[in-house]
PDB file of N, CA and C in Angstrom:
ATOM      1  N   GLN A   3      39.157  27.039 -33.288  1.00  0.00           N
ATOM      2  CA  GLN A   3      39.194  26.144 -32.186  1.00  0.00           C
ATOM      3  C   GLN A   3      38.217  26.391 -31.657  1.00  0.00           C
ATOM      4  N   ARG A   4      37.634  27.735 -31.252  1.00  0.00           N
ATOM      5  CA  ARG A   4      36.691  28.281 -30.896  1.00  0.00           C
ATOM      6  C   ARG A   4      35.087  27.316 -31.222  1.00  0.00           C
ATOM      7  N   GLU A   5      35.091  27.793 -32.448  1.00  0.00           N
ATOM      8  CA  GLU A   5      34.523  27.364 -33.361  1.00  0.00           C
ATOM      9  C   GLU A   5      34.629  25.272 -32.542  1.00  0.00           C
ATOM     10  N   HIS A   6      34.965  24.908 -32.289  1.00  0.00           N
ATOM     11  CA  HIS A   6      35.179  23.723 -32.748  1.00  0.00           C
ATOM     12  C   HIS A   6      34.646  23.620 -31.284  1.00  0.00           C
ATOM     13  N   GLU A   7      35.125  24.306 -29.892  1.00  0.00           N
ATOM     14  CA  GLU A   7      34.560  23.616 -28.336  1.00  0.00           C
ATOM     15  C   GLU A   7      32.962  23.640 -28.032  1.00  0.00           C
ATOM     16  N   THR A   8      32.558  25.224 -29.642  1.00  0.00           N
ATOM     17  CA  THR A   8      31.275  25.668 -29.192  1.00  0.00           C
ATOM     18  C   THR A   8      29.961  24.404 -29.576  1.00  0.00           C
ATOM     19  N   ASN A   9      30.805  23.776 -31.033  1.00  0.00           N
ATOM     20  CA  ASN A   9      30.112  22.891 -31.698  1.00  0.00           C
ATOM     21  C   ASN A   9      30.234  21.414 -30.678  1.00  0.00           C
ATOM     22  N   LEU A  10      31.221  21.706 -29.994  1.00  0.00           N
ATOM     23  CA  LEU A  10      31.413  20.171 -29.017  1.00  0.00           C
ATOM     24  C   LEU A  10      30.765  19.897 -27.796  1.00  0.00           C
ATOM     25  N   SER A  11      30.191  21.450 -27.467  1.00  0.00           N
ATOM     26  CA  SER A  11      29.691  21.789 -26.174  1.00  0.00           C
ATOM     27  C   SER A  11      27.874  21.282 -26.706  1.00  0.00           C
ATOM     28  N   LYS A  12      27.589  21.959 -27.511  1.00  0.00           N
ATOM     29  CA  LYS A  12      26.473  22.071 -28.291  1.00  0.00           C
ATOM     30  C   LYS A  12      26.544  20.568 -28.227  1.00  0.00           C
ATOM     31  N   GLN A  13      27.154  19.040 -28.811  1.00  0.00           N
ATOM     32  CA  GLN A  13      26.442  18.257 -29.045  1.00  0.00           C
ATOM     33  C   GLN A  13      26.897  17.747 -27.321  1.00  0.00           C
ATOM     34  N   LYS A  14      26.881  17.932 -26.010  1.00  0.00           N
ATOM     35  CA  LYS A  14      27.600  17.402 -24.994  1.00  0.00           C
ATOM     36  C   LYS A  14      25.471  17.432 -24.488  1.00  0.00           C
ATOM     37  N   GLU A  15      25.465  19.299 -24.693  1.00  0.00           N
ATOM     38  CA  GLU A  15      23.769  19.585 -24.614  1.00  0.00           C
ATOM     39  C   GLU A  15      23.281  18.817 -24.869  1.00  0.00           C
ATOM     40  N   ASP A  16      23.006  18.275 -26.566  1.00  0.00           N
ATOM     41  CA  ASP A  16      21.785  17.484 -27.411  1.00  0.00           C
ATOM     42  C   ASP A  16      21.997  16.111 -26.577  1.00  0.00           C
ATOM     43  N   LEU A  17      23.445  15.685 -26.267  1.00  0.00           N
ATOM     44  CA  LEU A  17      23.697  14.593 -25.916  1.00  0.00           C
ATOM     45  C   LEU A  17      22.683  14.313 -24.150  1.00  0.00           C
ATOM     46  N   ARG A  18      22.804  15.164 -23.750  1.00  0.00           N
ATOM     47  CA  ARG A  18      21.960  14.488 -21.974  1.00  0.00           C
ATOM     48  C   ARG A  18      20.482  14.775 -22.157  1.00  0.00           C
ATOM     49  N   GLU A  19      20.238  16.226 -23.262  1.00  0.00           N
ATOM     50  CA  GLU A  19      18.984  16.439 -23.603  1.00  0.00           C
ATOM     51  C   GLU A  19      17.844  14.744 -23.704  1.00  0.00           C
ATOM     52  N   TRP A  20      19.685  14.334 -24.773  1.00  0.00           N
ATOM     53  CA  TRP A  20      18.761  12.633 -25.872  1.00  0.00           C
ATOM     54  C   TRP A  20      18.728  11.402 -24.097  1.00  0.00           C
ATOM     55  N   GLU A  21      20.127  12.358 -23.728  1.00  0.00           N
ATOM     56  CA  GLU A  21      19.407  10.682 -22.655  1.00  0.00           C
ATOM     57  C   GLU A  21      18.877  10.925 -21.252  1.00  0.00           C
ATOM     58  N   ARG A  22      18.321  12.723 -21.035  1.00  0.00           N
ATOM     59  CA  ARG A  22      17.512  12.772 -20.075  1.00  0.00           C
ATOM     60  C   ARG A  22      15.895  12.213 -20.597  1.00  0.00           C
ATOM     61  N   LYS A  23      15.732  12.870 -22.426  1.00  0.00           N
ATOM     62  CA  LYS A  23      14.313  11.718 -22.164  1.00  0.00           C
ATOM     63  C   LYS A  23      14.417  10.460 -23.064  1.00  0.00           C
ATOM     64  N   LEU A  24      15.528   9.882 -22.808  1.00  0.00           N
ATOM     65  CA  LEU A  24      15.499   8.704 -22.882  1.00  0.00           C
ATOM     66  C   LEU A  24      14.912   8.552 -21.726  1.00  0.00           C
ATOM     67  N   GLN A  25      15.946   8.566 -20.210  1.00  0.00           N
ATOM     68  CA  GLN A  25      15.704   8.193 -18.649  1.00  0.00           C
ATOM     69  C   GLN A  25      13.861   8.133 -18.961  1.00  0.00           C
ATOM     70  N   GLU A  26      13.488   9.554 -19.217  1.00  0.00           N
ATOM     71  CA  GLU A  26      11.816   9.475 -19.318  1.00  0.00           C
ATOM     72  C   GLU A  26      10.470   8.843 -19.704  1.00  0.00           C
ATOM     73  N   GLY A  27      11.551   8.224 -21.076  1.00  0.00           N
ATOM     74  CA  GLY A  27      11.283   7.060 -21.665  1.00  0.00           C
ATOM     75  C   GLY A  27      10.273   5.661 -21.148  1.00  0.00           C
ATOM     76  N   GLU A  28      11.874   5.704 -20.050  1.00  0.00           N
ATOM     77  CA  GLU A  28      12.060   4.807 -19.640  1.00  0.00           C
ATOM     78  C   GLU A  28      11.695   4.600 -18.733  1.00  0.00           C
ATOM     79  N   GLU A  29      10.946   5.418 -17.877  1.00  0.00           N
ATOM     80  CA  GLU A  29      10.050   5.584 -16.175  1.00  0.00           C
ATOM     81  C   GLU A  29       9.221   5.411 -16.834  1.00  0.00           C
ATOM     82  N   ARG A  30       8.264   5.656 -17.834  1.00  0.00           N
ATOM     83  CA  ARG A  30       6.618   6.322 -18.357  1.00  0.00           C
ATOM     84  C   ARG A  30       6.967   4.488 -18.918  1.00  0.00           C
ATOM     85  N   LEU A  31       8.106   3.558 -19.333  1.00  0.00           N
ATOM     86  CA  LEU A  31       8.364   2.353 -19.962  1.00  0.00           C
ATOM     87  C   LEU A  31       7.723   1.516 -18.278  1.00  0.00           C
ATOM     88  N   ALA A  32       8.175   1.792 -17.722  1.00  0.00           N
ATOM     89  CA  ALA A  32       8.643   0.977 -15.974  1.00  0.00           C
ATOM     90  C   ALA A  32       6.646   1.519 -15.319  1.00  0.00           C
ATOM     91  N   LYS A  33       6.752   2.473 -15.124  1.00  0.00           N
ATOM     92  CA  LYS A  33       5.508   2.579 -15.227  1.00  0.00           C
ATOM     93  C   LYS A  33       4.122   1.877 -15.671  1.00  0.00           C
ATOM     94  N   GLY A  34       4.795   2.243 -17.160  1.00  0.00           N
ATOM     95  CA  GLY A  34       3.683   1.357 -17.830  1.00  0.00           C
ATOM     96  C   GLY A  34       3.315  -0.403 -18.166  1.00  0.00           C
ATOM     97  N   GLN A  35       4.368  -0.776 -17.679  1.00  0.00           N
ATOM     98  CA  GLN A  35       4.265  -2.082 -17.358  1.00  0.00           C
ATOM     99  C   GLN A  35       4.122  -2.130 -16.007  1.00  0.00           C
ATOM    100  N   SER A  36       4.173  -1.222 -15.182  1.00  0.00           N
ATOM    101  CA  SER A  36       3.730  -1.909 -13.247  1.00  0.00           C
ATOM    102  C   SER A  36       2.434  -1.670 -13.422  1.00  0.00           C
ATOM    103  N   ILE A  37       1.318  -0.924 -14.280  1.00  0.00           N
ATOM    104  CA  ILE A  37       0.120  -0.647 -13.845  1.00  0.00           C
ATOM    105  C   ILE A  37      -0.442  -2.154 -14.705  1.00  0.00           C
ATOM    106  N   LEU A  38       0.424  -2.272 -16.752  1.00  0.00           N
ATOM    107  CA  LEU A  38      -0.620  -3.052 -16.493  1.00  0.00           C
ATOM    108  C   LEU A  38       0.552  -4.562 -16.220  1.00  0.00           C
ATOM    109  N   ASN A  39       1.006  -4.885 -15.004  1.00  0.00           N
ATOM    110  CA  ASN A  39       1.293  -6.480 -14.275  1.00  0.00           C
ATOM    111  C   ASN A  39      -0.165  -6.092 -13.519  1.00  0.00           C
ATOM    112  N   GLN A  40      -0.184  -4.695 -12.895  1.00  0.00           N
ATOM    113  CA  GLN A  40      -1.235  -4.816 -11.913  1.00  0.00           C
ATOM    114  C   GLN A  40      -2.349  -5.706 -12.266  1.00  0.00           C
ATOM    115  N   ARG A  41      -2.829  -4.472 -13.717  1.00  0.00           N
ATOM    116  CA  ARG A  41      -4.093  -4.453 -13.767  1.00  0.00           C
ATOM    117  C   ARG A  41      -3.990  -6.753 -14.884  1.00  0.00           C
ATOM    118  N   GLU A  42      -3.121  -7.432 -14.676  1.00  0.00           N
ATOM    119  CA  GLU A  42      -2.920  -8.877 -15.009  1.00  0.00           C
ATOM    120  C   GLU A  42      -3.568  -9.701 -14.166  1.00  0.00           C
ATOM    121  N   GLU A  43      -2.689  -8.524 -12.672  1.00  0.00           N
ATOM    122  CA  GLU A  43      -3.296  -9.834 -11.323  1.00  0.00           C
ATOM    123  C   GLU A  43      -4.568  -9.876 -11.099  1.00  0.00           C
ATOM    124  N   ARG A  44      -5.356  -8.417 -11.822  1.00  0.00           N
ATOM    125  CA  ARG A  44      -6.701  -8.277 -11.598  1.00  0.00           C
ATOM    126  C   ARG A  44      -7.136  -9.092 -11.500  1.00  0.00           C
ATOM    127  N   ALA A  45      -7.325  -9.756 -13.116  1.00  0.00           N
ATOM    128  CA  ALA A  45      -7.608 -10.557 -14.321  1.00  0.00           C
ATOM    129  C   ALA A  45      -7.600 -11.892 -14.009  1.00  0.00           C
ATOM    130  N   ASN A  46      -6.419 -12.362 -13.325  1.00  0.00           N
ATOM    131  CA  ASN A  46      -6.605 -12.907 -12.785  1.00  0.00           C
ATOM    132  C   ASN A  46      -6.927 -13.334 -11.221  1.00  0.00           C
ATOM    133  N   GLU A  47      -6.807 -12.656 -10.306  1.00  0.00           N
ATOM    134  CA  GLU A  47      -7.696 -12.955  -8.907  1.00  0.00           C
ATOM    135  C   GLU A  47      -9.257 -12.840  -9.674  1.00  0.00           C
ATOM    136  N   ASN A  48      -9.595 -11.810 -10.572  1.00  0.00           N
ATOM    137  CA  ASN A  48     -10.877 -12.403 -10.876  1.00  0.00           C
ATOM    138  C   ASN A  48     -11.542 -13.257 -11.550  1.00  0.00           C
ATOM    139  N   ASP A  49     -10.806 -13.696 -12.428  1.00  0.00           N
ATOM    140  CA  ASP A  49     -10.632 -15.857 -13.495  1.00  0.00           C
ATOM    141  C   ASP A  49     -10.817 -16.782 -12.524  1.00  0.00           C
ATOM    142  N   LYS A  50      -9.490 -16.382 -11.597  1.00  0.00           N
ATOM    143  CA  LYS A  50      -9.863 -17.268 -10.405  1.00  0.00           C
ATOM    144  C   LYS A  50     -11.354 -17.442  -9.503  1.00  0.00           C
ATOM    145  N   MET A  51     -11.765 -16.273  -9.096  1.00  0.00           N
ATOM    146  CA  MET A  51     -13.037 -15.472  -8.333  1.00  0.00           C
ATOM    147  C   MET A  51     -14.338 -16.613  -9.535  1.00  0.00           C
ATOM    148  N   PHE A  52     -14.301 -17.003 -10.429  1.00  0.00           N
ATOM    149  CA  PHE A  52     -15.213 -16.575 -11.444  1.00  0.00           C
ATOM    150  C   PHE A  52     -15.658 -18.246 -11.015  1.00  0.00           C
ATOM    151  N   LYS A  53     -14.015 -18.495 -11.735  1.00  0.00           N
ATOM    152  CA  LYS A  53     -13.493 -20.194 -12.147  1.00  0.00           C
ATOM    153  C   LYS A  53     -14.464 -21.103 -10.331  1.00  0.00           C
ATOM    154  N   GLN A  54     -13.511 -20.278  -9.291  1.00  0.00           N
ATOM    155  CA  GLN A  54     -14.992 -21.200  -7.225  1.00  0.00           C
ATOM    156  C   GLN A  54     -16.400 -20.234  -7.306  1.00  0.00           C
ATOM    157  N   LYS A  55     -16.261 -19.542  -8.310  1.00  0.00           N
ATOM    158  CA  LYS A  55     -18.230 -19.944  -8.037  1.00  0.00           C
ATOM    159  C   LYS A  55     -18.781 -20.216  -8.828  1.00  0.00           C
ATOM    160  N   GLN A  56     -18.848 -20.488 -10.035  1.00  0.00           N
ATOM    161  CA  GLN A  56     -19.521 -21.963 -11.388  1.00  0.00           C
ATOM    162  C   GLN A  56     -18.869 -22.836 -10.236  1.00  0.00           C
ATOM    163  N   LYS A  57     -17.752 -23.621  -9.901  1.00  0.00           N
ATOM    164  CA  LYS A  57     -17.462 -24.745  -9.015  1.00  0.00           C
ATOM    165  C   LYS A  57     -19.160 -24.675  -7.908  1.00  0.00           C
ATOM    166  N   ASP A  58     -19.236 -23.820  -7.313  1.00  0.00           N
ATOM    167  CA  ASP A  58     -19.451 -23.912  -6.026  1.00  0.00           C
ATOM    168  C   ASP A  58     -21.301 -23.650  -6.968  1.00  0.00           C
ATOM    169  N   PHE A  59     -21.105 -22.934  -7.810  1.00  0.00           N
ATOM    170  CA  PHE A  59     -22.792 -23.075  -8.912  1.00  0.00           C
ATOM    171  C   PHE A  59     -22.903 -24.790  -8.907  1.00  0.00           C
ATOM    172  N   GLU A  60     -21.823 -25.055  -9.883  1.00  0.00           N
ATOM    173  CA  GLU A  60     -22.206 -26.575 -10.039  1.00  0.00           C
ATOM    174  C   GLU A  60     -22.738 -27.260  -9.032  1.00  0.00           C
ATOM    175  N   ASP A  61     -21.793 -27.194  -7.794  1.00  0.00           N
ATOM    176  CA  ASP A  61     -22.207 -28.246  -6.885  1.00  0.00           C
ATOM    177  C   ASP A  61     -23.336 -28.265  -5.994  1.00  0.00           C
ATOM    178  N   ALA A  62     -24.030 -26.810  -6.315  1.00  0.00           N
ATOM    179  CA  ALA A  62     -25.220 -26.371  -5.750  1.00  0.00           C
ATOM    180  C   ALA A  62     -26.073 -27.161  -6.440  1.00  0.00           C
ATOM    181  N   GLN A  63     -25.730 -26.778  -8.691  1.00  0.00           N
ATOM    182  CA  GLN A  63     -26.778 -27.733  -8.245  1.00  0.00           C
ATOM    183  C   GLN A  63     -26.772 -28.997  -8.554  1.00  0.00           C
ATOM    184  N   LYS A  64     -25.665 -29.839  -8.417  1.00  0.00           N
ATOM    185  CA  LYS A  64     -25.753 -30.940  -8.484  1.00  0.00           C
ATOM    186  C   LYS A  64     -26.692 -31.096  -7.187  1.00  0.00           C
ATOM    187  N   LYS A  65     -25.944 -31.246  -5.245  1.00  0.00           N
ATOM    188  CA  LYS A  65     -26.684 -31.181  -5.279  1.00  0.00           C
ATOM    189  C   LYS A  65     -28.081 -30.977  -4.821  1.00  0.00           C
ATOM    190  N   ILE A  66     -28.560 -29.607  -5.852  1.00  0.00           N
ATOM    191  CA  ILE A  66     -29.899 -29.188  -6.353  1.00  0.00           C
ATOM    192  C   ILE A  66     -30.666 -30.894  -6.596  1.00  0.00           C
ATOM    193  N   ASP A  67     -29.889 -31.295  -8.355  1.00  0.00           N
ATOM    194  CA  ASP A  67     -30.667 -32.987  -8.650  1.00  0.00           C
ATOM    195  C   ASP A  67     -30.931 -33.421  -7.979  1.00  0.00           C
ATOM    196  N   GLU A  68     -29.374 -33.976  -7.131  1.00  0.00           N
ATOM    197  CA  GLU A  68     -30.551 -35.424  -6.159  1.00  0.00           C
ATOM    198  C   GLU A  68     -30.760 -35.105  -5.344  1.00  0.00           C
ATOM    199  N   THR A  69     -31.421 -33.386  -4.921  1.00  0.00           N
ATOM    200  CA  THR A  69     -32.566 -33.745  -3.601  1.00  0.00           C
ATOM    201  C   THR A  69     -33.708 -33.898  -4.522  1.00  0.00           C
ATOM    202  N   ASN A  70     -33.455 -33.729  -5.805  1.00  0.00           N
ATOM    203  CA  ASN A  70     -35.274 -33.811  -6.757  1.00  0.00           C
ATOM    204  C   ASN A  70     -35.569 -34.920  -7.088  1.00  0.00           C
ATOM    205  N   MET A  71     -34.410 -36.296  -6.876  1.00  0.00           N
ATOM    206  CA  MET A  71     -34.231 -36.969  -7.308  1.00  0.00           C
ATOM    207  C   MET A  71     -34.366 -37.549  -6.103  1.00  0.00           C
ATOM    208  N   SER A  72     -34.116 -37.008  -5.316  1.00  0.00           N
ATOM    209  CA  SER A  72     -34.871 -38.372  -3.454  1.00  0.00           C
ATOM    210  C   SER A  72     -36.186 -37.918  -3.460  1.00  0.00           C
ATOM    211  N   LEU A  73     -36.481 -36.201  -3.989  1.00  0.00           N
ATOM    212  CA  LEU A  73     -37.867 -36.739  -4.117  1.00  0.00           C
ATOM    213  C   LEU A  73     -39.179 -36.772  -4.492  1.00  0.00           C
ATOM    214  N   LYS A  74     -39.015 -36.850  -5.538  1.00  0.00           N
ATOM    215  CA  LYS A  74     -39.172 -38.087  -6.823  1.00  0.00           C
ATOM    216  C   LYS A  74     -39.614 -39.140  -6.164  1.00  0.00           C
ATOM    217  N   ARG A  75     -38.102 -40.103  -5.785  1.00  0.00           N
ATOM    218  CA  ARG A  75     -37.891 -41.234  -5.332  1.00  0.00           C
ATOM    219  C   ARG A  75     -39.371 -41.460  -4.233  1.00  0.00           C
ATOM    220  N   LYS A  76     -39.453 -40.589  -3.306  1.00  0.00           N
ATOM    221  CA  LYS A  76     -39.750 -40.685  -2.487  1.00  0.00           C
ATOM    222  C   LYS A  76     -42.284 -40.862  -2.279  1.00  0.00           C
ATOM    223  N   GLU A  77     -41.872 -39.373  -3.530  1.00  0.00           N
ATOM    224  CA  GLU A  77     -43.030 -39.132  -4.429  1.00  0.00           C
ATOM    225  C   GLU A  77     -43.472 -40.170  -4.817  1.00  0.00           C
ATOM    226  N   ASP A  78     -42.370 -40.962  -5.866  1.00  0.00           N
ATOM    227  CA  ASP A  78     -43.177 -42.699  -6.625  1.00  0.00           C
ATOM    228  C   ASP A  78     -43.346 -43.609  -5.196  1.00  0.00           C
ATOM    229  N   ASP A  79     -42.984 -43.553  -4.114  1.00  0.00           N
ATOM    230  CA  ASP A  79     -42.622 -44.089  -3.645  1.00  0.00           C
ATOM    231  C   ASP A  79     -43.863 -44.126  -2.757  1.00  0.00           C
ATOM    232  N   ILE A  80     -44.705 -42.431  -2.027  1.00  0.00           N
ATOM    233  CA  ILE A  80     -45.917 -42.985  -0.909  1.00  0.00           C
ATOM    234  C   ILE A  80     -47.387 -42.731  -1.830  1.00  0.00           C
ATOM    235  N   SER A  81     -46.751 -42.582  -3.822  1.00  0.00           N
ATOM    236  CA  SER A  81     -48.406 -43.343  -4.766  1.00  0.00           C
ATOM    237  C   SER A  81     -48.171 -44.600  -4.796  1.00  0.00           C
ATOM    238  N   ILE A  82     -47.349 -44.885  -4.915  1.00  0.00           N
ATOM    239  CA  ILE A  82     -46.873 -47.136  -4.824  1.00  0.00           C
ATOM    240  C   ILE A  82     -48.518 -47.342  -3.397  1.00  0.00           C
ATOM    241  N   ARG A  83     -48.135 -46.635  -2.218  1.00  0.00           N
ATOM    242  CA  ARG A  83     -48.277 -47.179  -1.297  1.00  0.00           C
ATOM    243  C   ARG A  83     -49.904 -45.919  -0.769  1.00  0.00           C
ATOM    244  N   LEU A  84     -50.469 -45.210  -1.374  1.00  0.00           N
ATOM    245  CA  LEU A  84     -51.277 -45.069  -1.519  1.00  0.00           C
ATOM    246  C   LEU A  84     -52.051 -46.177  -2.395  1.00  0.00           C
ATOM    247  N   ALA A  85     -51.495 -46.226  -3.515  1.00  0.00           N
ATOM    248  CA  ALA A  85     -52.569 -47.587  -4.989  1.00  0.00           C
ATOM    249  C   ALA A  85     -53.263 -48.321  -4.014  1.00  0.00           C
ATOM    250  N   ASN A  86     -51.548 -48.676  -3.298  1.00  0.00           N
ATOM    251  CA  ASN A  86     -52.141 -49.797  -2.103  1.00  0.00           C
ATOM    252  C   ASN A  86     -53.555 -49.917  -1.734  1.00  0.00           C
ATOM    253  N   LEU A  87     -52.270 -48.926  -0.500  1.00  0.00           N
ATOM    254  CA  LEU A  87     -54.055 -48.301   0.612  1.00  0.00           C
ATOM    255  C   LEU A  87     -55.410 -48.689  -0.303  1.00  0.00           C
ATOM    256  N   THR A  88     -55.465 -48.177  -0.931  1.00  0.00           N
ATOM    257  CA  THR A  88     -56.479 -48.363  -1.835  1.00  0.00           C
ATOM    258  C   THR A  88     -57.319 -48.697  -2.462  1.00  0.00           C
ATOM    259  N   SER A  89     -56.537 -50.708  -3.306  1.00  0.00           N
ATOM    260  CA  SER A  89     -56.510 -51.264  -3.541  1.00  0.00           C
ATOM    261  C   SER A  89     -57.121 -52.538  -2.610  1.00  0.00           C
ATOM    262  N   LYS A  90     -56.277 -51.777  -1.341  1.00  0.00           N
ATOM    263  CA  LYS A  90     -56.778 -52.949  -0.369  1.00  0.00           C
ATOM    264  C   LYS A  90     -58.593 -52.715   0.360  1.00  0.00           C
ATOM    265  N   GLU A  91     -58.413 -51.296   0.592  1.00  0.00           N
ATOM    266  CA  GLU A  91     -59.375 -50.392   0.629  1.00  0.00           C
ATOM    267  C   GLU A  91     -61.099 -51.304  -0.094  1.00  0.00           C
ATOM    268  N   LYS A  92     -60.695 -52.359  -0.692  1.00  0.00           N
ATOM    269  CA  LYS A  92     -61.787 -52.157  -1.544  1.00  0.00           C
ATOM    270  C   LYS A  92     -62.610 -52.955  -1.662  1.00  0.00           C
TER     271      LYS A  92
END
């Protein structure tokens, strides 16, 4: 009887220890999941910012290209006018 109670008490203590370790493991897992979620959110934010900056860059490049084309047209127009003036002077 005494041996059985001792054995039962030992099993209860082992079970409590196992439950404590399980609880600690679950808490570490939850903390790790929370950290992972935060990292994923930051990665998503960084990705969103990168895409916006890429779009801003592409828009700026398009404006530069359009301005360069406009300047080239004006330059060509001035060259034609200058050539016409020069030919009229001769």
